[in-house]
């Protein structure tokens, strides 16, 4: 078949803090293939990719590019050697606009100065070539996550990457966007690009890749041609057991209404993001909200979590008007919130796991009487959470920022799915999380529903919505275009038509 | 270990300079390193010097812990010292109560002033750095005016206040030194702050606000209140520090320029990584090298400026996290291989 | 410490403890010069800068009495402390080169002097008034305005100011005096800025009493083509070699012979003639303060110099009573200043 | 003359410019390093060393130009010194800055003493000053000529630097990189920008402007070095930069505001107001300006509540 374009031999990586992220990894990448890397959270995938990209230096081992042994000392060198990488966490400068972000480091010059016109032209050309729609002049802080992902991909392509590393690019994309991306990836391989692809969604891996390398606890479990492996086998190699992500739900008895929106329209001067939204969420119900990113989901959650959006219409939460609540009173009444952006709102990265686990309910008597905090109660609470969520760490005093992303997510979920929570707003609860962890989180959500909590589930992952929700709203352009009572009875095709605005219920 | 090496290198650099200057380099170095231990009185000097440093270090670490880059402790020390002196001059109270009143007056004022900075920061996001630097000058100017126009000792060359009443002065607790009861207060303050920050619910709110403000907000913590509160506490401690220094070490208010102790606080806080308990060690460390350097310049022929030069070098080397990292990395690697 | 002079072991040993840092261009530098002179004369000397931080002074004194110095010199802000140390250590001898406060009982083993600074600045005020009134001089305007730049609004500086104003009024009752303080002794740029403003506001001559800040006034005088009066030492000499133009704009300086007093006292102490336990106020009569007489001063019109000499004589004879800034409250000083404000 | 008349004179505005320059230059330095994400508290120390070496350089070479170059060189050396510790050895940048100030304040006096035997000033060194320059044409415009012309050459250099720094930050790739490094160093690193190198460059730029500021103090404003002659200007510059909210225009305006208030305070002193209170006028003006700006801004931004 094709020849090896990139080869790693015996790569070991020990981080400064003593964590061994990669152990004697061998990896061979062939030209023009789509090579998937799979493994649990913290298995060492990103680390390995960063080594290929020159961002991290291996502690030991050899690196061959086009058959020649190479020292990949810097990102700059990697880019020059035709390697591009789209990182798992966005690598964008928020205050700069899209064009500036894409051209960062390769700014075209006119004399000594930047040539903004030429830059824009270059970006436009590439975006058109790959059929990406971009908002060129908006600061990155104002564009949606899906858009950010596209910006990242263009960033790599425009640098002429022949080997393109994509670290969980689909985690934030809708099924349609993912399909679009896959078309692009196929086209790229035809144009002579080689692709390294990381995902926790095994269906995607199976669909797109030519070969698969499985990594477990820093070591390779081997590389296999994709057609030789069933999804079940992959998950077995990865996690050591079968994971299906399909659930048999019991029929639930719905109870009192905890959250109700009546004719809510948002009031911003940059166009109304939400139009006439009405729904009611009852105890024992998981209400899914689906839609292509940027169609009002974030605004909805921002209003509910009191982050400044103002609105017309009425919102009642725990039977009272939302406006009469402070965040604190909402919290104390039993509101849980899993934020989409776990790093900025979900955790305090420099603090310990235990401190992160109690931030919403440290006032409670179980964590100490009056003004004092009861250390022991907190620690045993934390140990319990670590155990039941299988958070892999050194202990309850592990600094959260040093966990792998999947495990950070578990900390957030662990805190927000606490037994006191009556109403949970779960925004992308399993984003970036490995199969095993996703299954665990899904079970937690179902358990909460079982005990009578109400859950508003916002997700870009259609499988998640379909499997978990009792009822599902689809948002398009700030409006509810569909309201499915048994989401499982509707096909993915049908969902897609509503989400893309091709259809609208009642028309 | 690393600290020793850092001190060693700074000394090495200093040593070269000293070799060029001194007729008796060994004696100079000796005075610097072990001088403070050679006499009981010198050890007392170390403690005396450490007392205000503990207070200012503590105040600044609370602020830095909450990511408030507020340098206002300097001004609080100045005005707090003056207020304590005024209380000591104007009030007539019994010996046990007088200092307490003086210290409290200063502390409350400090809390109010810093509270204003905190309020502006929390409410309107006014830069606390600018505000606190400006407040330093303003408090200094106003303090000087009050001193000059209302409490000045007449018929003397230098500007100082009329004497503070005996009853208001802190008594010395170590015979043969000037170590005063302020040291006890300092140690208590450290433990109270440590408890407050790590074991109390309010302290937790403050820590989380500092660690990630938007996270704290969405967890239901009132971050504005936390910012104002921590500013006030820092002001309170700064006020105590200024008062204790003046009624502990002086018999009249004699500061005609900002004492520099607040800025030292930033130094201490950074050395202590903003941890209240570490503040004691950092303060003693800085006090020790200061006294050592003083002794060196006093007892030998090294110019006084060596004090500042050596201090600067030692602080730079000690705080270099990556200093000798190479060596540490090898250790880590070995350990990892063993596993 | 610095400037240790090695001599034979039975030399007379003198220690100077400076309650501040060298480089003040005033008391401390002058005292240091005195010690340098003593060293040349074969004394064993040492100078310790105790820094501005007053908490460091007592340890330094205690160390000093632990060693066996024949004479320990200090003063200024450390006067009180030195007095009490002297009382506690009757075996040691002390010299206060600048006694800061008159109402303390002097220890028996301590000799102290203070300077009638106000006498010197009185003469300077008179001199300035005559200069601004003499429009025949180059660049002197019609208005009778003179200036004063102080380091800080503190008693030691205001003693100069009060004498200066009084001297000016003595010669010219219509005189106006611009007064500014820089608020710092180490900010020459600010000193210059303030001085420029004074010259712009009509001052023809101005007097600086502000340490390094004051040097900014001389710069400003030179740049504005006006005149300056120096302080403490002959400040014209400072620039004679390097910038003669600037040297020429400093018409005279109010000098204090601190170094001479120290040298004389030490010699007396060595020969056992110094009257310990005594406090002396020395001024014009003792030639301890006065105007610097140099080539620039010699170029000032004869008439002015004669008149200055006559007034000096009057002061020495006690015919004029000179106010002391130390004896006035801040309020009184403000009023006095305001009475001559333009 | 009454106050109002004095404020309307060309000499007043002339002095505003002169007073502002030694604040504006280090504020620009602070701006550049802050943009790169490394707040430089050591401005004071860097300026002081430059002021000293400017004097020494010009005294020993007999040339003001050499002095200026020595000052700039020293500014760069001190900046790199701080950069080495903070970027390479990972000393906390705030701590490093404070230590640098301490170190410079002592070292300059120490060297001064060794060179001149004086711990106060370098007046005994025959150092040179940089010339003042008359601007042709502009000089003849009434009022404006008197305000703008006949400043020290470094004042005009400062004008040029303001423009250059503006272009650097807004229009050049380097400025873009500095911004990226400051805002999200991982993002910058991921596109191959060398984070440390970019920060070192920003430190060097800061060193250059602080070097010029130091030279302005000791070879333009006055003609000698004296101990601690920067007198807190580095701190005021930091405040001005923070008040300008990390923007070019804001920094320039804040520095000028401070210069204006200081010049105003100088005039008011001549009116016989108490020094202690007049001296803090610039600080009060700053507080009032800052607070009202922030209040207005947050009122404007909270329309939607
Ligand atoms: N910069 C770092 N310093 C120290 N440890 C790190 C660093 N980056 C990653 N690690 C640790 O190395 C291990 C491997 O992390 P890595 O990010 O490579 O995992 P991953 O396979 O990408 O996981 P995920 O699926 O969650 O992305 C984890 O334990 C992680 O905590
Ligand atoms: N210097 C560090 N020391 C220790 N841990 C670190 C360090 N820097 C980052 N980490 C943590 O290690 C984990 C892995 O970091 P990395 O940058 O590889 O993320 P990732 O693998 O891309 O993301 P994720 O872990 O979400 O899959 C992250 O959770 C990160 O917070
Ligand atoms: Mg990863
Ligand atoms: Mg990871």
mmCIF file of N, CA and C and ligand atoms in Angstrom, chain A residues 42 46 88 404-405, ligand 4:
data_model
loop_
_atom_site.group_PDB
_atom_site.id
_atom_site.type_symbol
_atom_site.label_atom_id
_atom_site.label_comp_id
_atom_site.label_asym_id
_atom_site.label_seq_id
_atom_site.Cartn_x
_atom_site.Cartn_y
_atom_site.Cartn_z
ATOM 1 N N UNK A 42 -7.372 11.025 28.886
ATOM 2 C CA UNK A 42 -6.102 10.950 29.609
ATOM 3 C C UNK A 42 -5.214 9.803 29.148
ATOM 4 N N UNK A 46 -3.608 13.371 23.010
ATOM 5 C CA UNK A 46 -3.231 14.754 22.699
ATOM 6 C C UNK A 46 -1.737 14.951 22.885
ATOM 7 N N UNK A 88 -7.564 20.313 20.491
ATOM 8 C CA UNK A 88 -8.796 19.943 21.160
ATOM 9 C C UNK A 88 -9.456 21.147 21.809
ATOM 10 N N UNK A 404 -7.097 15.385 32.981
ATOM 11 C CA UNK A 404 -7.398 15.393 31.551
ATOM 12 C C UNK A 404 -8.817 15.939 31.390
ATOM 13 N N UNK A 405 -9.098 16.430 30.186
ATOM 14 C CA UNK A 405 -10.361 17.125 29.970
ATOM 15 C C UNK A 405 -11.575 16.294 30.351
HETATM 16 MG MG1 LIG E 4 -6.129 15.516 27.363
#
